[in-house]
PDB file of N, CA, C and O in Angstrom:
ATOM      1  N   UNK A   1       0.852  -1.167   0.000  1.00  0.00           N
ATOM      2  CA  UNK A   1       0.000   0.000   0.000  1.00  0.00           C
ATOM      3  C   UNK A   1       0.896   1.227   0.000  1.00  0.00           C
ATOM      4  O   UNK A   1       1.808   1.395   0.810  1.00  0.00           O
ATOM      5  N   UNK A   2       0.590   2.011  -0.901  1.00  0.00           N
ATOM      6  CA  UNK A   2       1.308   3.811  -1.077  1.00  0.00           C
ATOM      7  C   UNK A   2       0.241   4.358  -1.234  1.00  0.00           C
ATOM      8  O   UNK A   2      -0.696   3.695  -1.681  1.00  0.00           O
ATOM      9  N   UNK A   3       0.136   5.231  -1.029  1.00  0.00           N
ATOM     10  CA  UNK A   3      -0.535   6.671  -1.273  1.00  0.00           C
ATOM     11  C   UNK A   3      -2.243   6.115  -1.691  1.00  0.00           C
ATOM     12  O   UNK A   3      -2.987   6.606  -2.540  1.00  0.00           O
ATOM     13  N   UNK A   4      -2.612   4.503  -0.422  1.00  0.00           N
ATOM     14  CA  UNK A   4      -3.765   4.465  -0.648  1.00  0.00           C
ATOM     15  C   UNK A   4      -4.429   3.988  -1.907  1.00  0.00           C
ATOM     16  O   UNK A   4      -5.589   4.195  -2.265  1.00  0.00           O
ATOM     17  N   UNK A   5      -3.088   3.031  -2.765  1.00  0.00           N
ATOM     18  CA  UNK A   5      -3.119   2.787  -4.113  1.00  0.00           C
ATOM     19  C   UNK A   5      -2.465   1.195  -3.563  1.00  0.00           C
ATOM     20  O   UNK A   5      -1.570   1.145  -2.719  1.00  0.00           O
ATOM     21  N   UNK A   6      -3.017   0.076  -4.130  1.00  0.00           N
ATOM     22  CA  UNK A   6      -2.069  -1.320  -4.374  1.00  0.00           C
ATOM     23  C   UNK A   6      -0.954  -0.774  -4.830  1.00  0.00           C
ATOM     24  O   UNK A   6      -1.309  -0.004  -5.723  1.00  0.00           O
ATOM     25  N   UNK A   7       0.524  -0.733  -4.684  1.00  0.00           N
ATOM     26  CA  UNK A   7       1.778  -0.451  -5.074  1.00  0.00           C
ATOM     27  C   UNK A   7       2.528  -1.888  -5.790  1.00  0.00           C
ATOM     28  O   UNK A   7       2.867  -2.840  -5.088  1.00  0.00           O
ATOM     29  N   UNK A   8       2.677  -1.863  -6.982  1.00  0.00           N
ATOM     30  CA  UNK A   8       3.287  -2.549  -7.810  1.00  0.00           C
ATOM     31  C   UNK A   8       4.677  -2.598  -7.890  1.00  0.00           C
ATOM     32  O   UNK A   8       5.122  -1.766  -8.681  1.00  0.00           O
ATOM     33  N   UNK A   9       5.763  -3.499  -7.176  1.00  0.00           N
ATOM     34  CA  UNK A   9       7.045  -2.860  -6.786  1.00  0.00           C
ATOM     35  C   UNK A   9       7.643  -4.226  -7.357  1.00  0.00           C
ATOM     36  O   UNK A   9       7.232  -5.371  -7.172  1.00  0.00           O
ATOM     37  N   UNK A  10       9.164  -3.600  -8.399  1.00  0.00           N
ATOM     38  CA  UNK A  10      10.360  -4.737  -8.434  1.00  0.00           C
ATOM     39  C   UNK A  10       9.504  -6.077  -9.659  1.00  0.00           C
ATOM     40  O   UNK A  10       9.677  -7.295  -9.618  1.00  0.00           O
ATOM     41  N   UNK A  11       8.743  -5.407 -10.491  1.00  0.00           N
ATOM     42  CA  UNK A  11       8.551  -5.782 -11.871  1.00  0.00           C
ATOM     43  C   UNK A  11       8.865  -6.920 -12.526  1.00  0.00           C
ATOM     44  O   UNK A  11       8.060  -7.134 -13.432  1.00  0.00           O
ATOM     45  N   UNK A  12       9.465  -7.497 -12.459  1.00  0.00           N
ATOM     46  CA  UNK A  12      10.789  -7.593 -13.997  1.00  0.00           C
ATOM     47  C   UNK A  12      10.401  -8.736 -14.915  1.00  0.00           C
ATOM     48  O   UNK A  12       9.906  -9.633 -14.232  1.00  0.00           O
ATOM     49  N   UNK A  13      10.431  -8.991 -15.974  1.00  0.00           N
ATOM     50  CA  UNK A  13      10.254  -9.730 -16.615  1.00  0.00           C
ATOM     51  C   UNK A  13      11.704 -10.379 -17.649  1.00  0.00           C
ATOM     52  O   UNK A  13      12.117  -9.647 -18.549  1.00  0.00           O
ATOM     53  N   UNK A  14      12.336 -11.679 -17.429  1.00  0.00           N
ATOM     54  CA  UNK A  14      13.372 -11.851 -18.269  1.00  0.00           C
ATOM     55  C   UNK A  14      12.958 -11.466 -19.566  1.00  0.00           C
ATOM     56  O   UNK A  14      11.793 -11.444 -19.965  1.00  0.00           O
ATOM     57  N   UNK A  15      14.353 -11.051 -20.437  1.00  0.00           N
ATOM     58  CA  UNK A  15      14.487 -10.305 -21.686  1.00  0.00           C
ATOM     59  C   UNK A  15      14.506 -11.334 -22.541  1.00  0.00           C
ATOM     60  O   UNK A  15      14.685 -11.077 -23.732  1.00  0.00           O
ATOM     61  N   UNK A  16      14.350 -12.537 -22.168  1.00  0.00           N
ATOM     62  CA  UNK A  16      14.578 -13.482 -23.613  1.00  0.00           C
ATOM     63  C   UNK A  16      12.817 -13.770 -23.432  1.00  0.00           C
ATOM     64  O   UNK A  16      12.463 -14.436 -24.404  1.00  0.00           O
ATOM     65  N   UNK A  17      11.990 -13.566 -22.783  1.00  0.00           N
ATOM     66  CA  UNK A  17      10.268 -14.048 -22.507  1.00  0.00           C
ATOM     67  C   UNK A  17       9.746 -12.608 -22.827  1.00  0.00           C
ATOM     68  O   UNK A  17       8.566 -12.320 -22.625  1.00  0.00           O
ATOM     69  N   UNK A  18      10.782 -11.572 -23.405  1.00  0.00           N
ATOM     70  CA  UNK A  18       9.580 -10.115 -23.169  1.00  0.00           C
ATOM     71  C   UNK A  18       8.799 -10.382 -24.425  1.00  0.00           C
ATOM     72  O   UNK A  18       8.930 -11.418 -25.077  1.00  0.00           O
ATOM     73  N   UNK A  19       7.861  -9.259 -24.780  1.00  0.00           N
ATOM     74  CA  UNK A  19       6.607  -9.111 -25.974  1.00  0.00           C
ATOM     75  C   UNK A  19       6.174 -10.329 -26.253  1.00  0.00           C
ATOM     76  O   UNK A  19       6.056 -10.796 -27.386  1.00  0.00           O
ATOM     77  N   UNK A  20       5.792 -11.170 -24.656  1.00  0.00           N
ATOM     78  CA  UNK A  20       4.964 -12.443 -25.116  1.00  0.00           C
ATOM     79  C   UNK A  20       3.472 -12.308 -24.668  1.00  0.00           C
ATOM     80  O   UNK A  20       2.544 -13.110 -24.771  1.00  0.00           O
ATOM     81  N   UNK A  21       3.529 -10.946 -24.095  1.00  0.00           N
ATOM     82  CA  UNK A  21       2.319 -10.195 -23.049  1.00  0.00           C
ATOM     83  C   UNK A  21       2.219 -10.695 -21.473  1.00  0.00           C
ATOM     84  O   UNK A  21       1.179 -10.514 -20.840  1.00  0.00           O
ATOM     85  N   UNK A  22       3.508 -11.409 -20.821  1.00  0.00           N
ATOM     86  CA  UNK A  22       3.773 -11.778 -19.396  1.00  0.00           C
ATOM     87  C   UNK A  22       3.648 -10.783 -18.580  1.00  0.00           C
ATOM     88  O   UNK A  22       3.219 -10.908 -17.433  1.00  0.00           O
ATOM     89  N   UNK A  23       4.090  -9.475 -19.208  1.00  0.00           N
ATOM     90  CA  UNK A  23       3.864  -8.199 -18.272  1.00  0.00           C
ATOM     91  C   UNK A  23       2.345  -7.787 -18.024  1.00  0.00           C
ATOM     92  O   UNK A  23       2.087  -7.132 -17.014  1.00  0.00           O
ATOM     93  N   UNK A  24       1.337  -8.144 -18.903  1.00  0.00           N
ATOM     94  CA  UNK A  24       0.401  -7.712 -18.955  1.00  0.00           C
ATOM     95  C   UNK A  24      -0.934  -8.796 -17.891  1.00  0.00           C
ATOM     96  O   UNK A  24      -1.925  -8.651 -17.176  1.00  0.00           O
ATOM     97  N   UNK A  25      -0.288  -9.556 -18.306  1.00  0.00           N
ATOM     98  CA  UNK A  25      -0.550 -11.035 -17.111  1.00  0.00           C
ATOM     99  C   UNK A  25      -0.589 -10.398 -16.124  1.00  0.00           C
ATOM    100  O   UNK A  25      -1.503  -9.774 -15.587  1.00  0.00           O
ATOM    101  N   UNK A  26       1.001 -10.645 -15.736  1.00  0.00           N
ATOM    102  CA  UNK A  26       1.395 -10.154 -14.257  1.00  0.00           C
ATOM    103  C   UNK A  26       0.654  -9.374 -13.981  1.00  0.00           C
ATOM    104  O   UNK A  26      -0.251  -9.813 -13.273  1.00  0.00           O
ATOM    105  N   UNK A  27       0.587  -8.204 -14.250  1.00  0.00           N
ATOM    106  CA  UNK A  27       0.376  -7.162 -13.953  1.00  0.00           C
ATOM    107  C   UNK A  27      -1.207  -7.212 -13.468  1.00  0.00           C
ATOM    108  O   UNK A  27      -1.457  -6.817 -12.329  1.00  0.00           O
ATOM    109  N   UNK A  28      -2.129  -7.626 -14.197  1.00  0.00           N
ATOM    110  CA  UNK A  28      -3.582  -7.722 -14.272  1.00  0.00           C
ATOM    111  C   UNK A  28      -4.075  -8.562 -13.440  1.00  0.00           C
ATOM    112  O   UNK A  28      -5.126  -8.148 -12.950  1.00  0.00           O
ATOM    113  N   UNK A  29      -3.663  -9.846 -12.979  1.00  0.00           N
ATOM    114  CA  UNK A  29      -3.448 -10.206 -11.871  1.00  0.00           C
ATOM    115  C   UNK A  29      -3.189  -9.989 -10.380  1.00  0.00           C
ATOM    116  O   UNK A  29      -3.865 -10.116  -9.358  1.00  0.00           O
ATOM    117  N   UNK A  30      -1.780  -9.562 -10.702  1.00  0.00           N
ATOM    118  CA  UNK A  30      -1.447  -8.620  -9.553  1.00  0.00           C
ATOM    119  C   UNK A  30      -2.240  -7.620  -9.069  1.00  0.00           C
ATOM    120  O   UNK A  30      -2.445  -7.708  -7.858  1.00  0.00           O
ATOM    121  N   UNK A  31      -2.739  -6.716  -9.613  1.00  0.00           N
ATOM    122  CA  UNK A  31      -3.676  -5.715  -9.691  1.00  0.00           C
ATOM    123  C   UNK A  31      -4.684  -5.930  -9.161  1.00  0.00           C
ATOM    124  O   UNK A  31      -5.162  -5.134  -8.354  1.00  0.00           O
ATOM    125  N   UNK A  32      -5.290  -7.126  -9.503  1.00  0.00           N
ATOM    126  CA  UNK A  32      -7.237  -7.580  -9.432  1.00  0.00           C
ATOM    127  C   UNK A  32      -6.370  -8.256  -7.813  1.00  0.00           C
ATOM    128  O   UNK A  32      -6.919  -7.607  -6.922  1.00  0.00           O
ATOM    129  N   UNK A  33      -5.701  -8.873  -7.380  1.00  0.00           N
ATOM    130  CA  UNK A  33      -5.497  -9.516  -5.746  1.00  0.00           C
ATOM    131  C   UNK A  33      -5.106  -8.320  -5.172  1.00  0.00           C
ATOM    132  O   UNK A  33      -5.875  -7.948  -4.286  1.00  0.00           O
ATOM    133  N   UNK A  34      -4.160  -7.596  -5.388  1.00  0.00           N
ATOM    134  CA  UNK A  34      -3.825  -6.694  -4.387  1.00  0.00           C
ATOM    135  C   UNK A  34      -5.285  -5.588  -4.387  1.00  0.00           C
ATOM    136  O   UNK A  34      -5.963  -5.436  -3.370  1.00  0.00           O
ATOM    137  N   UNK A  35      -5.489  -5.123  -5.266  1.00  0.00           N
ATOM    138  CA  UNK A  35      -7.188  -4.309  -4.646  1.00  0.00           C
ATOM    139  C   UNK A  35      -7.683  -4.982  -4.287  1.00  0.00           C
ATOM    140  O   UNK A  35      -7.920  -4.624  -3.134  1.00  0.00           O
ATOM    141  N   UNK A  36      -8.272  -6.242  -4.523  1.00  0.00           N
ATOM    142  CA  UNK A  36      -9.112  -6.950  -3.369  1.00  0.00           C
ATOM    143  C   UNK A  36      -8.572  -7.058  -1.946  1.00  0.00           C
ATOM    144  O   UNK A  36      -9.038  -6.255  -1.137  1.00  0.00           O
ATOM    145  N   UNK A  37      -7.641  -7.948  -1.513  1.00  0.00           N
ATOM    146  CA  UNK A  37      -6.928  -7.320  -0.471  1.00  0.00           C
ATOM    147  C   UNK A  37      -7.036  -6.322   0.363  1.00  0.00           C
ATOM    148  O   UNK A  37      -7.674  -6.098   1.391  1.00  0.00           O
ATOM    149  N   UNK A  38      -5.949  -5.524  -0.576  1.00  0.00           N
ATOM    150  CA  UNK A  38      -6.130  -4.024   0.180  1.00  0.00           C
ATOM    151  C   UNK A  38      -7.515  -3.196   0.218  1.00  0.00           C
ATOM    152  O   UNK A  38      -7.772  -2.217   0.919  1.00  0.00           O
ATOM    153  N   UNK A  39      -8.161  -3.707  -0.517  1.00  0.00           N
ATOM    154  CA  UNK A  39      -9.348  -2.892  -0.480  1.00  0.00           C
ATOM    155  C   UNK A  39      -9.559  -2.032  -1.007  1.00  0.00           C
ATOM    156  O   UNK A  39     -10.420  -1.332  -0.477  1.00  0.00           O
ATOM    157  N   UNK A  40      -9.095  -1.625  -2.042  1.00  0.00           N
ATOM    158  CA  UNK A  40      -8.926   0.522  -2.603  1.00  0.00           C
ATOM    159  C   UNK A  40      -9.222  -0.517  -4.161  1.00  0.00           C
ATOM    160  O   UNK A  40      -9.224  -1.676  -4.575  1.00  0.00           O
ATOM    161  N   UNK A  41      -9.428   0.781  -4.532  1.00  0.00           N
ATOM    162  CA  UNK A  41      -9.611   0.760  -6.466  1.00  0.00           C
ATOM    163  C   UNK A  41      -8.736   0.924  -7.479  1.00  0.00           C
ATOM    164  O   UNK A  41      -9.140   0.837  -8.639  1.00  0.00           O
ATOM    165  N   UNK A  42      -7.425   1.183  -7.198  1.00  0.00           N
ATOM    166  CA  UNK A  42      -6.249   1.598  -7.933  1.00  0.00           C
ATOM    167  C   UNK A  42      -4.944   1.506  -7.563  1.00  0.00           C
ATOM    168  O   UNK A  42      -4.688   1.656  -6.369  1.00  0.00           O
ATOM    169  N   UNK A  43      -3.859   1.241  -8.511  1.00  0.00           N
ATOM    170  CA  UNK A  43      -2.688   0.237  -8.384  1.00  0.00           C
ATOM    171  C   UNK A  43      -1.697   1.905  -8.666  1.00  0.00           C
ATOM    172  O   UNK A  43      -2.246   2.905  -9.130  1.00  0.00           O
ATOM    173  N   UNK A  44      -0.578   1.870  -8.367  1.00  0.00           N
ATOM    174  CA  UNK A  44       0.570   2.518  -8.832  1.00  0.00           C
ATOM    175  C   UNK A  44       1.769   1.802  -8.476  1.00  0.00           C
ATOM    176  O   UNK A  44       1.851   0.866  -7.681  1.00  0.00           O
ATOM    177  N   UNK A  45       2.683   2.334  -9.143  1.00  0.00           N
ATOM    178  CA  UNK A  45       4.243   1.656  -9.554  1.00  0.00           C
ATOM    179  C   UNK A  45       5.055   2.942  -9.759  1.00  0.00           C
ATOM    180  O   UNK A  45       4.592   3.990 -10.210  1.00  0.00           O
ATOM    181  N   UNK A  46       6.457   2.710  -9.332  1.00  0.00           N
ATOM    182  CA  UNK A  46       7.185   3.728 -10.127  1.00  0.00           C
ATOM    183  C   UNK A  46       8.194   3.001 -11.181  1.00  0.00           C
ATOM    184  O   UNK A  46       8.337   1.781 -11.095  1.00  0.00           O
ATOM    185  N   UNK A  47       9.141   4.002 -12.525  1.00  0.00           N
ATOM    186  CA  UNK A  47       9.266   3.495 -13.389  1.00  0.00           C
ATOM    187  C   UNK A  47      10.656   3.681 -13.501  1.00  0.00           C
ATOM    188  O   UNK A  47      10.926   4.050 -12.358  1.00  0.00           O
ATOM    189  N   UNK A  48      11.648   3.671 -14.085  1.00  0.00           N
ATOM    190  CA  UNK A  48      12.875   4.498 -14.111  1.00  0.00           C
ATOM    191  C   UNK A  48      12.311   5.319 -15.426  1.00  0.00           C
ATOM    192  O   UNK A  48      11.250   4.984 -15.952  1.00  0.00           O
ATOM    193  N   UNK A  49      12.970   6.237 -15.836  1.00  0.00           N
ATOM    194  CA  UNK A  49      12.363   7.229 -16.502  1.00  0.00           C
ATOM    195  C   UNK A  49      13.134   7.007 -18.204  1.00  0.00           C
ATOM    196  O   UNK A  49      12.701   7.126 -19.350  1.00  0.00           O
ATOM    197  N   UNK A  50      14.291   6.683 -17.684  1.00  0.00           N
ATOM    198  CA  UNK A  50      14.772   6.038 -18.915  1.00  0.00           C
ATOM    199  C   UNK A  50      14.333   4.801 -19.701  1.00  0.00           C
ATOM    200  O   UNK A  50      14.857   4.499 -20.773  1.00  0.00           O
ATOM    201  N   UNK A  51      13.068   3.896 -18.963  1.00  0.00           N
ATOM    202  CA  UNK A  51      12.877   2.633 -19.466  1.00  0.00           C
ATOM    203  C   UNK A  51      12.131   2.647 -20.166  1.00  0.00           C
ATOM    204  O   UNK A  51      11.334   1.734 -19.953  1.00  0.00           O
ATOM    205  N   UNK A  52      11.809   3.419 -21.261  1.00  0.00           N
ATOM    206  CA  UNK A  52      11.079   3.525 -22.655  1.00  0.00           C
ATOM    207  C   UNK A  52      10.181   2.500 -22.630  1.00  0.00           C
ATOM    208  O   UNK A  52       8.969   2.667 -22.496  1.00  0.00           O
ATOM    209  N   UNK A  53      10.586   1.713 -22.722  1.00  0.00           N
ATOM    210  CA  UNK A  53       9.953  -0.149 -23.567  1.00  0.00           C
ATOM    211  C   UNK A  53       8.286   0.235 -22.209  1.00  0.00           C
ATOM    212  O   UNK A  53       7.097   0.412 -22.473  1.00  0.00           O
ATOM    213  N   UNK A  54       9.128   0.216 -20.671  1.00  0.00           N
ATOM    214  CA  UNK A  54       8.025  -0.069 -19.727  1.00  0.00           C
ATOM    215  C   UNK A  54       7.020   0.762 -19.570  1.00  0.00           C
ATOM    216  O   UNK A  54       5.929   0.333 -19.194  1.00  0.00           O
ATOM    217  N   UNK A  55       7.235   2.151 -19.846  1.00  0.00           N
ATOM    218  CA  UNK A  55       6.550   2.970 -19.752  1.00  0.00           C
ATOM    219  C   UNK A  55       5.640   2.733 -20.892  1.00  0.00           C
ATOM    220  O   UNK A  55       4.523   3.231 -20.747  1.00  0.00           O
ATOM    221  N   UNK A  56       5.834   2.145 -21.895  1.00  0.00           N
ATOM    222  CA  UNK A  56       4.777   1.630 -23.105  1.00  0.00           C
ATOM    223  C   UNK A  56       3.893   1.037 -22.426  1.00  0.00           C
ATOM    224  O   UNK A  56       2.755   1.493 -22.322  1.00  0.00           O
ATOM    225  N   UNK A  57       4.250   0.014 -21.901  1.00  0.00           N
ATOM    226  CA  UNK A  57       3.941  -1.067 -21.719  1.00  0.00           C
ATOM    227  C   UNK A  57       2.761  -0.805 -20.668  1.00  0.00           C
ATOM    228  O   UNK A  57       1.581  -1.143 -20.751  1.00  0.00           O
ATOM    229  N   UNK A  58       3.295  -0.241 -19.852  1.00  0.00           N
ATOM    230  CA  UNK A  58       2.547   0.801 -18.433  1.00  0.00           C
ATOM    231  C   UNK A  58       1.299   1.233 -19.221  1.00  0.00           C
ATOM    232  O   UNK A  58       0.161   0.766 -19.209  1.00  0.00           O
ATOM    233  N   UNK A  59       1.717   2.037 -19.760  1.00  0.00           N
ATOM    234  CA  UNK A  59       0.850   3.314 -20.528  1.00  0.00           C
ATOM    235  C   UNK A  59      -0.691   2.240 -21.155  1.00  0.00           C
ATOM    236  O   UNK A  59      -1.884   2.459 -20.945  1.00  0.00           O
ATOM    237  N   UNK A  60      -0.051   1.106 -21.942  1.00  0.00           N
ATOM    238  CA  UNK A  60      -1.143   0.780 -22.678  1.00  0.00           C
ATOM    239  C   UNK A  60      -1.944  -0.478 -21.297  1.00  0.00           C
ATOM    240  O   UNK A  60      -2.850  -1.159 -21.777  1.00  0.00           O
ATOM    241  N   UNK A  61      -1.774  -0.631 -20.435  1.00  0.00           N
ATOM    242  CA  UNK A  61      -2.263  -1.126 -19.428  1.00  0.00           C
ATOM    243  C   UNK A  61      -3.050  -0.268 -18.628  1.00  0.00           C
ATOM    244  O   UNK A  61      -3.720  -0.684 -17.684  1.00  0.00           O
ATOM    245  N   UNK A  62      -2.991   0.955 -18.985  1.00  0.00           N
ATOM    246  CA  UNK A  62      -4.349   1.879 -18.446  1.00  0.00           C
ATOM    247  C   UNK A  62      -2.874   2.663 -17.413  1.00  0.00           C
ATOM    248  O   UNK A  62      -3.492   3.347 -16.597  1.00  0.00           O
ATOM    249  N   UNK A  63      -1.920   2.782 -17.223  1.00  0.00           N
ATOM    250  CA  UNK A  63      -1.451   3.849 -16.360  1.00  0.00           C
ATOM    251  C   UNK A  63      -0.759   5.049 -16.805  1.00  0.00           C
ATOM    252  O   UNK A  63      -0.167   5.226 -17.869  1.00  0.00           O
ATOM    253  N   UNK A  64      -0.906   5.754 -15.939  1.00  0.00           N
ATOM    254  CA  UNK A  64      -0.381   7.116 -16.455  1.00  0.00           C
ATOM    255  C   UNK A  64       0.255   7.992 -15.555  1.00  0.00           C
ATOM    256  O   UNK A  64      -0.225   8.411 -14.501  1.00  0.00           O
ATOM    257  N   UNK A  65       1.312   8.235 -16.009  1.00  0.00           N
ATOM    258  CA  UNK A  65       2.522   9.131 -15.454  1.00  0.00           C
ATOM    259  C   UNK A  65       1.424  10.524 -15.017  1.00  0.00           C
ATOM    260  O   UNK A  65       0.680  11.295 -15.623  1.00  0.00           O
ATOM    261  N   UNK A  66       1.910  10.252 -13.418  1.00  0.00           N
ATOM    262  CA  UNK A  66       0.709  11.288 -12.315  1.00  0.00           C
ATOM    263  C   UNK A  66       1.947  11.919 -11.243  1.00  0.00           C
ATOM    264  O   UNK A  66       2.799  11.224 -10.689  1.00  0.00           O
ATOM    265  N   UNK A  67       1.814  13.254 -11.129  1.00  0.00           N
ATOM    266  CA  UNK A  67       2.945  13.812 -10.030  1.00  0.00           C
ATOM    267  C   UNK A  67       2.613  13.223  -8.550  1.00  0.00           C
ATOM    268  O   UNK A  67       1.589  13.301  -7.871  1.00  0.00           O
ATOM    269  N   UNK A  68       3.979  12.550  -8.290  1.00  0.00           N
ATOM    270  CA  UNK A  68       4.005  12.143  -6.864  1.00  0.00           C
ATOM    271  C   UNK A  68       3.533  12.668  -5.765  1.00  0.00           C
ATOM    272  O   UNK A  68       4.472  13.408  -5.473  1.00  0.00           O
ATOM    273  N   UNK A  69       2.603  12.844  -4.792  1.00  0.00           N
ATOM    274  CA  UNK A  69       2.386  13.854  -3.842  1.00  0.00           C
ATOM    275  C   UNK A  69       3.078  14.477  -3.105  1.00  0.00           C
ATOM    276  O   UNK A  69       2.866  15.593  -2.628  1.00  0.00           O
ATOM    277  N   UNK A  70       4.228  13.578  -2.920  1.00  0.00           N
ATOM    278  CA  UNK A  70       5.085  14.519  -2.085  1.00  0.00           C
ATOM    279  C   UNK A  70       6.536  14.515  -2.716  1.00  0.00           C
ATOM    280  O   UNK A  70       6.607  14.404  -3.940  1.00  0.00           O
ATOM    281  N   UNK A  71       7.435  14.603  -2.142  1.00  0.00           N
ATOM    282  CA  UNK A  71       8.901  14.766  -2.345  1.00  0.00           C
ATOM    283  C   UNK A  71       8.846  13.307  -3.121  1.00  0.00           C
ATOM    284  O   UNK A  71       8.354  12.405  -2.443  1.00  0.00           O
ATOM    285  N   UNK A  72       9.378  12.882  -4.732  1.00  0.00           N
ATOM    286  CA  UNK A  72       9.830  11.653  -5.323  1.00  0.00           C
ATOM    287  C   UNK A  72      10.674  11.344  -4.161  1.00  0.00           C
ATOM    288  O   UNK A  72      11.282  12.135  -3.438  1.00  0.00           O
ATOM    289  N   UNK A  73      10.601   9.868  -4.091  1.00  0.00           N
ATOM    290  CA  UNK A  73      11.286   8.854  -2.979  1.00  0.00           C
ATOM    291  C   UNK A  73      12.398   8.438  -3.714  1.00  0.00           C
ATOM    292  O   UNK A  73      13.488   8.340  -3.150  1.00  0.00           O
ATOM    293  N   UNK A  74      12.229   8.115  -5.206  1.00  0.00           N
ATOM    294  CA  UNK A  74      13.392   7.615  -6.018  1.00  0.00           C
ATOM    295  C   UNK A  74      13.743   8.542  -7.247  1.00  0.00           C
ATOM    296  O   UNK A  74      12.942   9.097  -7.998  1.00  0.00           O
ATOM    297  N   UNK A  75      15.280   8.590  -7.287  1.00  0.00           N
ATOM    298  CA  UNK A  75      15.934   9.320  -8.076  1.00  0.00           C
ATOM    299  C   UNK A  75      15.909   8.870  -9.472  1.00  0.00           C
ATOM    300  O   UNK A  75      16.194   7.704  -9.741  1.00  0.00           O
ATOM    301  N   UNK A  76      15.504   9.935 -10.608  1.00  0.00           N
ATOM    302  CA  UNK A  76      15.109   9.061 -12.439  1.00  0.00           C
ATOM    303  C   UNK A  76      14.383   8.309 -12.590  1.00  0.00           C
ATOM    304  O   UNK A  76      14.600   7.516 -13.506  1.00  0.00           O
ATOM    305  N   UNK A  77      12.806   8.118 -11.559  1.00  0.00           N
ATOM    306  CA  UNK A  77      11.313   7.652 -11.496  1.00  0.00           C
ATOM    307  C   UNK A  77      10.315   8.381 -12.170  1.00  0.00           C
ATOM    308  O   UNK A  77      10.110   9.587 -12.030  1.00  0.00           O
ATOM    309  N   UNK A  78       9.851   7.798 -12.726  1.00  0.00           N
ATOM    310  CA  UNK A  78       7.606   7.981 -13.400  1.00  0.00           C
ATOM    311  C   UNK A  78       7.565   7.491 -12.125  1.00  0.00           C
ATOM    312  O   UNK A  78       8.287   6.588 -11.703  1.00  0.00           O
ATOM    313  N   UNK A  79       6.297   8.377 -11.189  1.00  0.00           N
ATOM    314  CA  UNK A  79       5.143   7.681 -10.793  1.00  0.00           C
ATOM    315  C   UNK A  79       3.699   7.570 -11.483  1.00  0.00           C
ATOM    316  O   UNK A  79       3.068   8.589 -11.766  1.00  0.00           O
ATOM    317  N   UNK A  80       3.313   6.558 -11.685  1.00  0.00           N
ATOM    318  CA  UNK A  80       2.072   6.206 -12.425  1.00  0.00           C
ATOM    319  C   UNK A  80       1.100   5.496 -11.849  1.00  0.00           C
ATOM    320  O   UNK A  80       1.164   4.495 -11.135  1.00  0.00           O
ATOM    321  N   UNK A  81       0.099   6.185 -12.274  1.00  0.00           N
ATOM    322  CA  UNK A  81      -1.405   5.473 -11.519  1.00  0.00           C
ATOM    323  C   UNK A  81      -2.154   4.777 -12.330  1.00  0.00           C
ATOM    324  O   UNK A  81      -2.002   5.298 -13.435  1.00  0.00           O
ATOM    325  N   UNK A  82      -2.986   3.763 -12.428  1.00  0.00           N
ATOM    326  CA  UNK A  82      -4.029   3.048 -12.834  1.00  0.00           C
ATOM    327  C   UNK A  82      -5.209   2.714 -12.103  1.00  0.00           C
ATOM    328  O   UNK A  82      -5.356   1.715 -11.399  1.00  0.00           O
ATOM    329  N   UNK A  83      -6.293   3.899 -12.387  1.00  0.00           N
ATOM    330  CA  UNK A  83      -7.339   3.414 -11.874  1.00  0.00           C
ATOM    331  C   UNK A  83      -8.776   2.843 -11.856  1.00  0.00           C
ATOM    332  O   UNK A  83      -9.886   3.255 -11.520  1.00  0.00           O
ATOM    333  N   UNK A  84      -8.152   1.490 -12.469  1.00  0.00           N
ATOM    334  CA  UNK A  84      -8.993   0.829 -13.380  1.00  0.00           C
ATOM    335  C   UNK A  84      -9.589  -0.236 -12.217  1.00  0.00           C
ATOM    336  O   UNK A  84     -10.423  -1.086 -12.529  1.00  0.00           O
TER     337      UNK A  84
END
């Protein structure tokens, strides 16, 4: 739990299994248990800012690069919300 959002943390998917849609799995999964769980309606993650490919990937999964509320916690991060 962050900012009252399921928090999606430490990602990764091996590079020889990527664009098989595993991220999108994971992710949708992950998502639908941790709101149930936690109880709230919406997931966030942060991104490195340089990781092009993820932030796609993010983006077309319904999230979107949203200003952190307070002071960024991590240095060359997207924070992104999905509140699907």
């Amino acid at each position: 739990m962050r900012e009252n959002r399921c928090h999606l943390g430490r990602l990764v998917v091996n590079p020889a299994h990527r664009g098989q849609g595993i991220a999108a799995t994971l992710i949708a999964n992950l998502a639908v248990k941790g709101k149930k769980e936690l109880k709230v309606t919406s997931c966030s993650l942060f991104v490195f800012s340089d990781n092009i490919s993820a932030i796609s990937a993010y983006q077309k999964l319904g999230f979107v690069k949203t200003q952190y509320p307070t002071d960024m916690p991590l240095a060359d991060c997207i924070y992104m919300v999905s509140d699907d």
